[in-house]
Structures are given as C-alpha cells and as structure tokens.
PDB file of C-alpha atoms (C1' of nucleotides) in Angstrom:
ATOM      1  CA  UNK A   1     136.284-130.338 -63.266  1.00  0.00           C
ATOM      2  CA  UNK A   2     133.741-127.986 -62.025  1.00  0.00           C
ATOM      3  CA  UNK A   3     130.975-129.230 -59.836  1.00  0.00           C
ATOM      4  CA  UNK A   4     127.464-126.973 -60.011  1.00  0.00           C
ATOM      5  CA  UNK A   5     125.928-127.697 -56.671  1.00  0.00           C
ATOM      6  CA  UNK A   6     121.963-126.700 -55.920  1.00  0.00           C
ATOM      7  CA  UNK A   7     121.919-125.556 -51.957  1.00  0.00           C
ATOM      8  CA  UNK A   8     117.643-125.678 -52.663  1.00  0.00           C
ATOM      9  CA  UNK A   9     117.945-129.136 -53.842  1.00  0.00           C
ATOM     10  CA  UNK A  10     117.051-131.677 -51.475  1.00  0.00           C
ATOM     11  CA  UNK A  11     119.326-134.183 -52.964  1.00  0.00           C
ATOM     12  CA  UNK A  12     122.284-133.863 -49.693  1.00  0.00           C
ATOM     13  CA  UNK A  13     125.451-131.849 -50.992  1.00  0.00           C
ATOM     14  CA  UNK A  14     127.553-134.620 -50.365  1.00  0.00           C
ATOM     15  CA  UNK A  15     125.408-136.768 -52.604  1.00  0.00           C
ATOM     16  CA  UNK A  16     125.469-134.155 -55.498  1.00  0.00           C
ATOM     17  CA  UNK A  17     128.922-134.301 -55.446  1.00  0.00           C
ATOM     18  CA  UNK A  18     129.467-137.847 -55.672  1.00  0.00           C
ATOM     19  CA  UNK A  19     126.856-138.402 -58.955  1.00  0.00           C
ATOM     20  CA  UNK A  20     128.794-135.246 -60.327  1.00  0.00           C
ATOM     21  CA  UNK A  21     132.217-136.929 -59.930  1.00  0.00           C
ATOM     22  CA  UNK A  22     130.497-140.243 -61.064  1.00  0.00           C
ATOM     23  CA  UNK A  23     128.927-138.229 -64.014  1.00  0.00           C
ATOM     24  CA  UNK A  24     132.459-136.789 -64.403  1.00  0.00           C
ATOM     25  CA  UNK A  25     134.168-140.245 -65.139  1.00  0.00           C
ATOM     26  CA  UNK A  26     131.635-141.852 -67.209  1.00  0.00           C
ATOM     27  CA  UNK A  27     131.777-138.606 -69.659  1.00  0.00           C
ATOM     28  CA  UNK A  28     135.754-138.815 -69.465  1.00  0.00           C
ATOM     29  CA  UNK A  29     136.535-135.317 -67.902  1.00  0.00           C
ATOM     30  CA  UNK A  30     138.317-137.589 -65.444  1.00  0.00           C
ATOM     31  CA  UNK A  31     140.084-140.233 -66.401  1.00  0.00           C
ATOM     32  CA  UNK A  32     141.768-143.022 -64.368  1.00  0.00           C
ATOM     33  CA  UNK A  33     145.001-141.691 -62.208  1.00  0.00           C
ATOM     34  CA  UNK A  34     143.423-137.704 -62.246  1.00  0.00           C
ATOM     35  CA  UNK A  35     144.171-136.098 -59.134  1.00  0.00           C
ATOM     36  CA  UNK A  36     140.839-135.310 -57.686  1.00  0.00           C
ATOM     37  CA  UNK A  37     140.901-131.944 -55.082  1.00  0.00           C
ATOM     38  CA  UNK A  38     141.981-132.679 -51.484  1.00  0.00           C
ATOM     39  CA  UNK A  39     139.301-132.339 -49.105  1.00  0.00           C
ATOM     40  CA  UNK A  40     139.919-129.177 -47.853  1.00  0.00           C
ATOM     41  CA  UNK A  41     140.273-127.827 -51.589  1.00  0.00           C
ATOM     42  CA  UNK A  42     137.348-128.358 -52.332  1.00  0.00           C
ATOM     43  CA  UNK A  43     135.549-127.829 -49.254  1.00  0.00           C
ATOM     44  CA  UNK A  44     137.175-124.582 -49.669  1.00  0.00           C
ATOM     45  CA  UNK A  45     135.967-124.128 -53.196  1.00  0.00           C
ATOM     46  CA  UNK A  46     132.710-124.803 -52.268  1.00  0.00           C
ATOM     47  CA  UNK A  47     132.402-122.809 -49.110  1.00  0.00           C
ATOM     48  CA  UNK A  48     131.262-125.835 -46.887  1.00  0.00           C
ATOM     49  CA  UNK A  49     132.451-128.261 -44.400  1.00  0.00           C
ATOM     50  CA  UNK A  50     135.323-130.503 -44.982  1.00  0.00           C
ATOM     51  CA  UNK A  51     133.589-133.734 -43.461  1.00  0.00           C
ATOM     52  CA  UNK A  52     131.022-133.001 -46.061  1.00  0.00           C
ATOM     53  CA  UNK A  53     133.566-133.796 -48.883  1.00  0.00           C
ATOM     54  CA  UNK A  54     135.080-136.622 -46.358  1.00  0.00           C
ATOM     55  CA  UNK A  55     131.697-138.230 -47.224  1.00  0.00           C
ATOM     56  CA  UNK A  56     131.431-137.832 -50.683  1.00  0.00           C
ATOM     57  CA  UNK A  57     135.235-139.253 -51.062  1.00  0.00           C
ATOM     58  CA  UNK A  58     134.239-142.062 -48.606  1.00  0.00           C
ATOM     59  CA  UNK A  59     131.230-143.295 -50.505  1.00  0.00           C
ATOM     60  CA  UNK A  60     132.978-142.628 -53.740  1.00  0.00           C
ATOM     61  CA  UNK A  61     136.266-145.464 -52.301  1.00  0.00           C
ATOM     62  CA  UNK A  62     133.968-147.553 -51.394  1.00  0.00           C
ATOM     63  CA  UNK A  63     132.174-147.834 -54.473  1.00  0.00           C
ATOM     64  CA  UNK A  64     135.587-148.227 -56.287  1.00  0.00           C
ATOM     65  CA  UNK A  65     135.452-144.963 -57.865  1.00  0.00           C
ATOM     66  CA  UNK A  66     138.347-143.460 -56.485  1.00  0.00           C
ATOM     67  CA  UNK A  67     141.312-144.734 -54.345  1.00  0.00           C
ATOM     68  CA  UNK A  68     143.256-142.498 -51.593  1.00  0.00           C
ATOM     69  CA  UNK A  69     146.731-143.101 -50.855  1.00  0.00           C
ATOM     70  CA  UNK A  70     148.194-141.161 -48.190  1.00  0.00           C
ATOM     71  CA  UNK A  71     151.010-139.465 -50.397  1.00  0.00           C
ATOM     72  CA  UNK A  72     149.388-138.849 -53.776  1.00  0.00           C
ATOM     73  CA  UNK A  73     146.098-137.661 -52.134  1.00  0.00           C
ATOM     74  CA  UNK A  74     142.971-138.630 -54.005  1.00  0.00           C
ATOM     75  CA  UNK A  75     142.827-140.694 -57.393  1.00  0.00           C
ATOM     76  CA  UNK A  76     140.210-141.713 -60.041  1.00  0.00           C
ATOM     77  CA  UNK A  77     140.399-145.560 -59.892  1.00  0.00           C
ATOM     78  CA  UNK A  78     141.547-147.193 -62.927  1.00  0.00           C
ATOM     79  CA  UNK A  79     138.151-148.921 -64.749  1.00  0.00           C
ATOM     80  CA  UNK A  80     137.737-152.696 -62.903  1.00  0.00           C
ATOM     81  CA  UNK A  81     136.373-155.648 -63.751  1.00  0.00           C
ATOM     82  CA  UNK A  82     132.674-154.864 -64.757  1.00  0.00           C
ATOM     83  CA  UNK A  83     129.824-156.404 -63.500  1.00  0.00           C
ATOM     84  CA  UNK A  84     127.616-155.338 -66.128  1.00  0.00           C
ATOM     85  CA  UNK A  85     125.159-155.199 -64.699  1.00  0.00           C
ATOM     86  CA  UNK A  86     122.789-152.562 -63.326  1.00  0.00           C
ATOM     87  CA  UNK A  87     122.377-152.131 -59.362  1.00  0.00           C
ATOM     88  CA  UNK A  88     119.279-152.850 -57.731  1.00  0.00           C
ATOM     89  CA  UNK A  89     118.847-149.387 -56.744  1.00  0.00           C
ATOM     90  CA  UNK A  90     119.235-148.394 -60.690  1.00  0.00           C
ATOM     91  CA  UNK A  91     117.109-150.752 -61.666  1.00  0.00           C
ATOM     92  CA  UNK A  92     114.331-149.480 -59.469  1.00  0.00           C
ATOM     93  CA  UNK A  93     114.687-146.024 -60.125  1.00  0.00           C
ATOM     94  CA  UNK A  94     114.086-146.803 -64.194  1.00  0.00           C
ATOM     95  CA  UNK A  95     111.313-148.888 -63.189  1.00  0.00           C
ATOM     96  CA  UNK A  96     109.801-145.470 -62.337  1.00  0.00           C
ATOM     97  CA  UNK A  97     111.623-143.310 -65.123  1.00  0.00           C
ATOM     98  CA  UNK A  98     109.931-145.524 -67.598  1.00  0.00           C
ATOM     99  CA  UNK A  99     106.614-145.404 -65.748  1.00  0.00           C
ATOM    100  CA  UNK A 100     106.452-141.530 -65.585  1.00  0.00           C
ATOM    101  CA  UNK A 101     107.623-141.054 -69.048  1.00  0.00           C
ATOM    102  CA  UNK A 102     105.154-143.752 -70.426  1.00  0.00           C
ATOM    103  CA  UNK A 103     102.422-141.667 -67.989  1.00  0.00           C
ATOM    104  CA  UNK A 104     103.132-138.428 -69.450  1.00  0.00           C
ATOM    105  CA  UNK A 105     103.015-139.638 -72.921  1.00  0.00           C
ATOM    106  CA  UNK A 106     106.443-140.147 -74.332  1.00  0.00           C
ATOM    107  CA  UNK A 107     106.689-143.180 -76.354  1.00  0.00           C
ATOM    108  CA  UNK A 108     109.449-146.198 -76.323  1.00  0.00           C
ATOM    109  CA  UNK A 109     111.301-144.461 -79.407  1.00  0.00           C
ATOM    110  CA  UNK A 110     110.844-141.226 -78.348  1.00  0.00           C
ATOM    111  CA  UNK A 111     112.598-142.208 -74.445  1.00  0.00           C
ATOM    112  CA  UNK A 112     115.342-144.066 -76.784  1.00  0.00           C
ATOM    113  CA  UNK A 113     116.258-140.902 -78.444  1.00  0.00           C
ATOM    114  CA  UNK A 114     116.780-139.318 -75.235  1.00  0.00           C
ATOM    115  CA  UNK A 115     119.034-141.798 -73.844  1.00  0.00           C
ATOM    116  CA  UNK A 116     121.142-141.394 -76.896  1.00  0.00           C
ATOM    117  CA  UNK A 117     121.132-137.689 -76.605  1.00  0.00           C
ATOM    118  CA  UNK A 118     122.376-138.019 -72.989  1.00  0.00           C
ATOM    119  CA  UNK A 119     124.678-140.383 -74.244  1.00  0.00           C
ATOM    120  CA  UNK A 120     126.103-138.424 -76.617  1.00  0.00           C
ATOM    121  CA  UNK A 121     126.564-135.454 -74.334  1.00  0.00           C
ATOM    122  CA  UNK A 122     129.048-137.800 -72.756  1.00  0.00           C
ATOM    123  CA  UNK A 123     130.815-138.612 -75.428  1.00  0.00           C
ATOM    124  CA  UNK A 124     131.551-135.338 -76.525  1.00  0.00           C
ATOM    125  CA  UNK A 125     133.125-134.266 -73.851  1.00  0.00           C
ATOM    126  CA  UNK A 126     136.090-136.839 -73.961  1.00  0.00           C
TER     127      UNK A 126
ATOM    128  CA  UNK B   1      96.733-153.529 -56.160  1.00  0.00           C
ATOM    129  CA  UNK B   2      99.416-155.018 -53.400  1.00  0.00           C
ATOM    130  CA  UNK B   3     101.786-152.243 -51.707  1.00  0.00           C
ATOM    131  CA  UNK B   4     105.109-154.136 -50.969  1.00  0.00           C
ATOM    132  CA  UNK B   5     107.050-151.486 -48.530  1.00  0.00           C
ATOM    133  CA  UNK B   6     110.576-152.092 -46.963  1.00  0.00           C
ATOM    134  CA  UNK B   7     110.546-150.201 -43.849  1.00  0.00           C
ATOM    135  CA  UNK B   8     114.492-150.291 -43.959  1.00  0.00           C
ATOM    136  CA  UNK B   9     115.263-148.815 -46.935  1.00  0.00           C
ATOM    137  CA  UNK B  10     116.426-145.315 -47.129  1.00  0.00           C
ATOM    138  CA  UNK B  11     113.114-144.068 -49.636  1.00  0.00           C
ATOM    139  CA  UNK B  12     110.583-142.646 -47.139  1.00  0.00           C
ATOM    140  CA  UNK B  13     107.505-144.736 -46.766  1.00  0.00           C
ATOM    141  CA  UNK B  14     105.303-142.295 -48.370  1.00  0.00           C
ATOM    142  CA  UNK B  15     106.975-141.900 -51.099  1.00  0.00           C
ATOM    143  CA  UNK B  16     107.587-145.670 -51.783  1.00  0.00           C
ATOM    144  CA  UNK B  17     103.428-145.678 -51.938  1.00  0.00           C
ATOM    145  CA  UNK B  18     103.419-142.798 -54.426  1.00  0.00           C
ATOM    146  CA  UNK B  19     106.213-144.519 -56.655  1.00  0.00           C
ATOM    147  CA  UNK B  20     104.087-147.709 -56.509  1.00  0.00           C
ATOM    148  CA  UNK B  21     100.589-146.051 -57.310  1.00  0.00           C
ATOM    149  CA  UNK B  22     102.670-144.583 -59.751  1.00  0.00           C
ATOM    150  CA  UNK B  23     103.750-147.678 -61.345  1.00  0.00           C
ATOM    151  CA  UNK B  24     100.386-149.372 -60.800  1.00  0.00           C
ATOM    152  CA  UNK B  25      98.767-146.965 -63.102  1.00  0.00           C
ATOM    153  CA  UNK B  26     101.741-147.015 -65.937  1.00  0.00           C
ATOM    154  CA  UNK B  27     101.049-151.002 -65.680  1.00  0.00           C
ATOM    155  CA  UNK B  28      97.616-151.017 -66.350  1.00  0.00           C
ATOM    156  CA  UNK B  29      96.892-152.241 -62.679  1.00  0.00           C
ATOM    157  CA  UNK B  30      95.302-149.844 -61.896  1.00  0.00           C
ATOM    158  CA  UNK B  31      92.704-147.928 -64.629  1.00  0.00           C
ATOM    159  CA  UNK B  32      91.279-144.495 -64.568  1.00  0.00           C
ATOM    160  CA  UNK B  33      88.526-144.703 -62.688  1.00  0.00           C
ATOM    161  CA  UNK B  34      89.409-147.140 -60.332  1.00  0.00           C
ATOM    162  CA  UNK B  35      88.913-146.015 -56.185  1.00  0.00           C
ATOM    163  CA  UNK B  36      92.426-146.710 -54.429  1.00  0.00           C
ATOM    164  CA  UNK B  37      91.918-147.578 -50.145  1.00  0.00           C
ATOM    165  CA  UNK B  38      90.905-144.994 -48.223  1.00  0.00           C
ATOM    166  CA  UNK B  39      93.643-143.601 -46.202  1.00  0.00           C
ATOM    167  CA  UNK B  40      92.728-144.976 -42.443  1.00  0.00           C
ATOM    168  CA  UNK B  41      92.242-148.389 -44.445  1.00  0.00           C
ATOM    169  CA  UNK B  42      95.764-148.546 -46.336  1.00  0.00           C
ATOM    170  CA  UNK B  43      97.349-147.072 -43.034  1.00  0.00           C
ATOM    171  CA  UNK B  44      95.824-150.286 -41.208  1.00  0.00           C
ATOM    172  CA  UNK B  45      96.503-152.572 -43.928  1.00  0.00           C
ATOM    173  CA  UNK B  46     100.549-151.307 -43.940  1.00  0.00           C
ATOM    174  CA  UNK B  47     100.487-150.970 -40.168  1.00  0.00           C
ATOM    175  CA  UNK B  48     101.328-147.247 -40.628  1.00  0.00           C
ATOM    176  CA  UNK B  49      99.823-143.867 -39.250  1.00  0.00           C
ATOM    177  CA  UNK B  50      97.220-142.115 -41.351  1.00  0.00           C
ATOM    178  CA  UNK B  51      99.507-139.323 -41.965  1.00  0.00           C
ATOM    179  CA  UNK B  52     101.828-140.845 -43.897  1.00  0.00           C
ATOM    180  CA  UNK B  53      99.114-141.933 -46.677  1.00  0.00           C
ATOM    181  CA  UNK B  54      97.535-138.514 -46.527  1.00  0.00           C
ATOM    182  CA  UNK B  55     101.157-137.039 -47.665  1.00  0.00           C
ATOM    183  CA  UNK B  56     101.484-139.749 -50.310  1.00  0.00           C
ATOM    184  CA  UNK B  57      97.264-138.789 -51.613  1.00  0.00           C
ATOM    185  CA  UNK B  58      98.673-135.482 -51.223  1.00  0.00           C
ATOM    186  CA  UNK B  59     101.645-135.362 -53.495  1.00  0.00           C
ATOM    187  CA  UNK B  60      99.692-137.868 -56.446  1.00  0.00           C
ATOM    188  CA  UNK B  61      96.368-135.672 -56.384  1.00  0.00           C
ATOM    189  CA  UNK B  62      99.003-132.330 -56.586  1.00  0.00           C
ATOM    190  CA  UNK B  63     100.645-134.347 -59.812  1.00  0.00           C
ATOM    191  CA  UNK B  64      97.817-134.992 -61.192  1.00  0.00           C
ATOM    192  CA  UNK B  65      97.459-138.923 -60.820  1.00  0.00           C
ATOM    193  CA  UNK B  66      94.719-139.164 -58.753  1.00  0.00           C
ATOM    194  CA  UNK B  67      91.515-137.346 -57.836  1.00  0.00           C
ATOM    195  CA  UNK B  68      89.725-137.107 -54.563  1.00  0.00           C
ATOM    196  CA  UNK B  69      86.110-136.417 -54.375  1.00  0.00           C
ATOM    197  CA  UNK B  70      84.815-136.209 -51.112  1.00  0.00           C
ATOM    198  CA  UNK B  71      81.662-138.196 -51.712  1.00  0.00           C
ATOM    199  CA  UNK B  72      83.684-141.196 -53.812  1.00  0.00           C
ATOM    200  CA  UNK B  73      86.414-141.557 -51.898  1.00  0.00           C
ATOM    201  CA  UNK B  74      89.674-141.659 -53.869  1.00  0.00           C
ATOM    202  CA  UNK B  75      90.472-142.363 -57.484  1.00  0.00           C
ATOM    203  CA  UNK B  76      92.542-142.444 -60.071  1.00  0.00           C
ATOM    204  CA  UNK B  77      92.690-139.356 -62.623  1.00  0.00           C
ATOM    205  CA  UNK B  78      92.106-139.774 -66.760  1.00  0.00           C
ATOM    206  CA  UNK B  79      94.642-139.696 -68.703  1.00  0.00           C
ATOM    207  CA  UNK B  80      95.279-135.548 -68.966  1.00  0.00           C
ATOM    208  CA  UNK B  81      96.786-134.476 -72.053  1.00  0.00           C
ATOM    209  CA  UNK B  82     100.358-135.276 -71.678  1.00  0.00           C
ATOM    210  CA  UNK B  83     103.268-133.097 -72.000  1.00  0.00           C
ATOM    211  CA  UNK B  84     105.699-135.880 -73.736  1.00  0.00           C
ATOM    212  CA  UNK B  85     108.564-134.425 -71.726  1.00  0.00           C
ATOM    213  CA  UNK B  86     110.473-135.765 -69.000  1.00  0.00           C
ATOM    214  CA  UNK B  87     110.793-133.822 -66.277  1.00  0.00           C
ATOM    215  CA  UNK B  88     114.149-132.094 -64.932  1.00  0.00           C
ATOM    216  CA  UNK B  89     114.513-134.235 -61.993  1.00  0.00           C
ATOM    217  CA  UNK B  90     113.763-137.386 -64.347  1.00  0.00           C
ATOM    218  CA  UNK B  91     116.246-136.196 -67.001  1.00  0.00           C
ATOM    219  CA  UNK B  92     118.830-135.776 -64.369  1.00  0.00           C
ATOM    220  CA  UNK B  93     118.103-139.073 -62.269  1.00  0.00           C
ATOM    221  CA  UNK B  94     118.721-140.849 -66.118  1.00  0.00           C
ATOM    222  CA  UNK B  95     121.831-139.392 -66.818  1.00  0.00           C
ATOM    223  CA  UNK B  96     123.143-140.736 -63.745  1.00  0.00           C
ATOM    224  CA  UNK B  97     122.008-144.069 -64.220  1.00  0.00           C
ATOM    225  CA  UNK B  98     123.198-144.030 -67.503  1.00  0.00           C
ATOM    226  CA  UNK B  99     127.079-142.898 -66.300  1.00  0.00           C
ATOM    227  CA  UNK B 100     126.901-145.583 -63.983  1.00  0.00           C
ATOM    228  CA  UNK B 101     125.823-148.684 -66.705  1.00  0.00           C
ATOM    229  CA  UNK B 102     128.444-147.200 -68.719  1.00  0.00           C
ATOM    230  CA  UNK B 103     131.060-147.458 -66.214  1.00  0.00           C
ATOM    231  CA  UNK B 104     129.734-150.707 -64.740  1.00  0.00           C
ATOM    232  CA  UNK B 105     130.405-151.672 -68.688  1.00  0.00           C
ATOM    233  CA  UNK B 106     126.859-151.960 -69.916  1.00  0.00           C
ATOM    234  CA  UNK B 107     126.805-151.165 -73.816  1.00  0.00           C
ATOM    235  CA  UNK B 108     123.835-148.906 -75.355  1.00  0.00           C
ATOM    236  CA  UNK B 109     122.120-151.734 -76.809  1.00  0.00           C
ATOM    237  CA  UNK B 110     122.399-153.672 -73.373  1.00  0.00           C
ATOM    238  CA  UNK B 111     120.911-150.261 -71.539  1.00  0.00           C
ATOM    239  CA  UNK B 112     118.207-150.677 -74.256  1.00  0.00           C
ATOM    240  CA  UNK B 113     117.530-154.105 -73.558  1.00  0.00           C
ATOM    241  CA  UNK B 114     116.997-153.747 -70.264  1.00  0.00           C
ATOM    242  CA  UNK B 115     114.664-150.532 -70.766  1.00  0.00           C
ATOM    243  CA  UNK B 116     112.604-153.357 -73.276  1.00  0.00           C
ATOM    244  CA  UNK B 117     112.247-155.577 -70.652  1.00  0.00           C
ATOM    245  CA  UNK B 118     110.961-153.337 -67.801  1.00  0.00           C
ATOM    246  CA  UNK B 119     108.434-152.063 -70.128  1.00  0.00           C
ATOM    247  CA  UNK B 120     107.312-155.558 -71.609  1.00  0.00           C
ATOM    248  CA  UNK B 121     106.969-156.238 -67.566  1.00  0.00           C
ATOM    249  CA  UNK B 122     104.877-153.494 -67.492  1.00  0.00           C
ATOM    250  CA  UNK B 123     102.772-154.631 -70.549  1.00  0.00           C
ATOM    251  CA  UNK B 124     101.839-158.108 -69.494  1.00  0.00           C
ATOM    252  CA  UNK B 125     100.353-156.738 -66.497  1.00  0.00           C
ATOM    253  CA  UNK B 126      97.349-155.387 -68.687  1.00  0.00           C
TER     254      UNK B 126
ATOM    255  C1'  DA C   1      71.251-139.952 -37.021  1.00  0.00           C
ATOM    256  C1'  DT C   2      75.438-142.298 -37.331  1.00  0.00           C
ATOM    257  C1'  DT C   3      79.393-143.455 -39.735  1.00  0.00           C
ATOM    258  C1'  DT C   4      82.855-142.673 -43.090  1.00  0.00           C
ATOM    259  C1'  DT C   5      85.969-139.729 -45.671  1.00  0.00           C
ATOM    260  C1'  DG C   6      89.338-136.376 -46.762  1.00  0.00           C
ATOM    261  C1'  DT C   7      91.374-132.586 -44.535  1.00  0.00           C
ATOM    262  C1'  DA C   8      93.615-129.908 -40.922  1.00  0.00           C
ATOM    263  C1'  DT C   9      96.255-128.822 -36.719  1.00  0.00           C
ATOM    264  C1'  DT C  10      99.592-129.415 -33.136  1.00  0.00           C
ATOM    265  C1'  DA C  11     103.020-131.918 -30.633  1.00  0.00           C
ATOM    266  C1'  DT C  12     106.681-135.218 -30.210  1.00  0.00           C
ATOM    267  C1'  DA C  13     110.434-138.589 -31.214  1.00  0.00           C
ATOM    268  C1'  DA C  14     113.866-140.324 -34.389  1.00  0.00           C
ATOM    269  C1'  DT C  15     116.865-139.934 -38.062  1.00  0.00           C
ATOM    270  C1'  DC C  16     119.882-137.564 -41.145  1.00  0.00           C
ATOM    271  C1'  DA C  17     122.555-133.651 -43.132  1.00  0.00           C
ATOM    272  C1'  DA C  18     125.749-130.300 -42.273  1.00  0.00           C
ATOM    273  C1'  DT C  19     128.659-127.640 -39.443  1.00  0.00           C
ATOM    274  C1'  DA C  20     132.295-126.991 -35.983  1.00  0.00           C
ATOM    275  C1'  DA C  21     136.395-127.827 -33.508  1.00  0.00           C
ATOM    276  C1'  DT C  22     139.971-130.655 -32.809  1.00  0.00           C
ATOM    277  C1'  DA C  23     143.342-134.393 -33.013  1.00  0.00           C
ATOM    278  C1'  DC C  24     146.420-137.959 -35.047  1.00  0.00           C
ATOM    279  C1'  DA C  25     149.596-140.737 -38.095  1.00  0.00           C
ATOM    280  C1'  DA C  26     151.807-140.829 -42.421  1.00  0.00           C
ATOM    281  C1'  DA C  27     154.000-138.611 -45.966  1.00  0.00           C
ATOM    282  C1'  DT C  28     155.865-134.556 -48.366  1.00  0.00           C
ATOM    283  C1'  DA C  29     158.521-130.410 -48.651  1.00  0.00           C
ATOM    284  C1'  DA C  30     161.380-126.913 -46.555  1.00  0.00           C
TER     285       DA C  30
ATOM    286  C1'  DT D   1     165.131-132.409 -38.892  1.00  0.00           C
ATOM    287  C1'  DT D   2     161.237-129.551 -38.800  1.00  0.00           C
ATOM    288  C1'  DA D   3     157.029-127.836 -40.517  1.00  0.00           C
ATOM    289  C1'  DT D   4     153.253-128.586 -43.440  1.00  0.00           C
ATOM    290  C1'  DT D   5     149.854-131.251 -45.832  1.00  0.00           C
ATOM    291  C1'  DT D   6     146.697-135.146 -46.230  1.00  0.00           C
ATOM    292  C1'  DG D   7     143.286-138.451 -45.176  1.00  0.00           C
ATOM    293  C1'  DT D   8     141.094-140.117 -41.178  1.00  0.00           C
ATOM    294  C1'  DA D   9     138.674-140.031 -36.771  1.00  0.00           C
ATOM    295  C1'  DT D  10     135.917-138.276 -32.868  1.00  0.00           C
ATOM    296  C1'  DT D  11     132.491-135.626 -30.496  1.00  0.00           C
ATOM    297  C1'  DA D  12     128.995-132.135 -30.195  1.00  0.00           C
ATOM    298  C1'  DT D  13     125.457-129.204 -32.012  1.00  0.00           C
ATOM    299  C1'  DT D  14     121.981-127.310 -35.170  1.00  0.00           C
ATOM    300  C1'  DG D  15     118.366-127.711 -38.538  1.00  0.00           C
ATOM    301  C1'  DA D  16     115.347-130.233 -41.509  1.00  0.00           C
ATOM    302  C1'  DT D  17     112.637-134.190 -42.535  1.00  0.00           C
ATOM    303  C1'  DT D  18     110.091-138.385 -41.542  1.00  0.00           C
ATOM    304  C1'  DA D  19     106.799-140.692 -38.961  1.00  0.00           C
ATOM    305  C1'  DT D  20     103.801-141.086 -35.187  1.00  0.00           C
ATOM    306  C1'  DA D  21     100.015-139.565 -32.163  1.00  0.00           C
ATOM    307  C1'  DA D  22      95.822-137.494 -30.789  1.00  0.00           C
ATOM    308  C1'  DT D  23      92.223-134.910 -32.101  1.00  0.00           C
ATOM    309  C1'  DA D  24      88.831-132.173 -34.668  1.00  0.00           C
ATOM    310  C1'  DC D  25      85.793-130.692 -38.511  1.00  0.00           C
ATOM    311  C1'  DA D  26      82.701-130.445 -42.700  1.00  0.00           C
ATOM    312  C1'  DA D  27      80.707-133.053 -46.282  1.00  0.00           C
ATOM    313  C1'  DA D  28      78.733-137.055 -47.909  1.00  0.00           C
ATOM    314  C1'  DA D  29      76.967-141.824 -47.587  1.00  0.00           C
ATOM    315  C1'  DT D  30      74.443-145.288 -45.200  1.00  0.00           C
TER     316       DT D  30
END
DNA sequence: ATTTTGTATTATAATCAATAATACAAATAA
DNA sequence: TTATTTGTATTATTGATTATAATACAAAAT
C-alpha cells in the first residue's frame, strides 16, 4: 500500500501514517495476516527515521491493529471482537464536524451523502 | 456560555476554546450578535494567561466566526453566506472516523444514528 | 481623566516531534 | 554454526509549538 505523507502538515508523520494504515484496513487494501513493511523498509521508503515508524507500529499494536511477532515481522491483526462503539475522542471530533458543516451551511442530507460517498470510496477499493 | 477545558488532554487549550465557541454558535448558544468575555476576563475566569485567549479570538475572527470592534468589545459574526462545503481538513478528519466505526463494527445506519443524535443535542439547546 | 479593550512585542520554560547513533535478544537464512 | 534481519530499547540532540510572563500602546467607553 502506498502511504502519501504531507511534511507541511502539522498532523506528526508518525500519526499520518498510522490513520493511513488504519484508513488502509477499513477500505480492505490490507486485510488481516498482510505483511506490513519492516521498520526500516519503510523508514527507508520514506526517507525518515526508523523510531518514527517504531511509533506508528507501537500505537498501531496497541490499538489492536496490527500484531508483531519476532519471526514473521509485522501483521494486520485479524478483525476482534467489536465494541461498536465510537471512541470518545471520535465522538468529540464529530461533535465539531457536524458543528462546522451545519455553520457553513451544509444540511443533514446533504452531510449524509458525503458520508456515503466516503464510504463508498472504501468499498471500492476491496 | 460555560467553557469546560481539560488541562490534560493533548488538544491545546486555545484551541479547545475555539472548538467550543465553535460549537456554542452551531447550538444556538450563542446568537449573532451576542458579545463573548473579553480576553483578560475569560483568561481570569479559566485561570489562564491572556495570550492564550488572544490566539483563540485570533484564529475565530480570521475564520470568520466572530468580529471584534474595538469600541464593543467582542462578538459573534452573522451568518456569512456559506460555502456548503466541508473543508479539506474536515473531509479528511471524517474519513478517518468513519474507517475506524467501520472497523470497530459500527454499520452505516448506526454511524447515521449517532450523527442524528449529536445534532438533535445540538437542537434542543435553542 | 481614568479605565477598559484589543493588539503587539519580547523573553522564557515546558512539551513534543523527529533525528541520530547504538545496542540487544530472538529468529531466519546462509 | 555464522551472519543477517527484526523488533525493541536507550540516550542525546535539535527544532517547533504551547503557554506563561511582563509590558506597552492606541482607541474607545465611562
């Protein structure tokens, strides 16, 4: 999978390329067992530090995205137990989604139709 | 309108005011019109240097939420003629959130629901 | 005339992101 | 067995950002 990173952005690398991987799973690019990169393979890649990637992988495990065994390197996790349920954080940040788009005029239909065009971005690319 | 800041989280404080203002407005909390603290007062009232309020003033007057006249103090903007688009950083903040309900195992209509009752929150507060 | 308000400047401390240079144990491959 | 690869760990340094602090000023209100 190819990861398009913004050095401007002021979202940190190793974030971007954690929601990118995330982003990755949910739109089935990778799917559970894929070999993900080793570290410095996609440091590498990148053309950055390898203890920036460390972090990315790190906060990716501990989320349960992705497990590391020693031998086969880095995995996608296979999908667990759902929560269903949205994280606090989520929840807060579409508190203010909603209150921007509802500031700049977009109506409830109108932000429905672009969650189901984001949706189906994902879809497609099974 | 009441300001309710945690000083631990990893959001900056200034831009936790913004969101809320933010949020206020989209609520109906506060109306166009209305004067918001003046910055020495809502640094006092948080328990927070005047600085950091300026920089939040700063970024909603530059977006077009609020106005400040020197002689009135500080309110918030009319409605300007929207632009019914979400912006980049929006679009891109939702697509993550929605990878993530998907692979916590929230369904579409579930995502919708919740969306429903955020903005039915927000409605009530009229 | 005094106070209040937004604005501006400069300095400093604290935190975080990213780099850099190694080092180690476990496992694979030669 | 030996050499290499992999994830992990440590320590140090640099740069950027956040927040504080101490003032100062012009414009407007009281």
């Amino acid at each position: 999978m190819l990861l398009r990173l913004d050095f401007k952005s002021e979202i940190p690398i190793y974030m971007q390329i954690r929601d990118q991987i995330v982003m990755g799973i949910a739109s089935g690019q990778l799917a559970a067992g894929d070999k993900l990169p080793t570290m410095r393979a996609l440091a590498d890649e990148i053309g950055i530090n390898m203890m920036t990637v460390n972090k990315s992988y790190q906060l990716l495990k501990q989320e349960g995205y992705i497990h590391t065994d020693r031998r086969g390197g880095t995995i996608i996790a296979p999908r667990s137990g759902a929560r269903a349920s949205l994280s606090n954080s989520s929840l807060a940040q579409l508190r203010l989604i909603l209150s921007e788009a509802k500031l700049s005029g977009i109506s409830k239909s109108k932000f429905f139709e672009i969650c189901e065009a984001i949706l189906n971005e994902m879809d497609v690319k099974q």
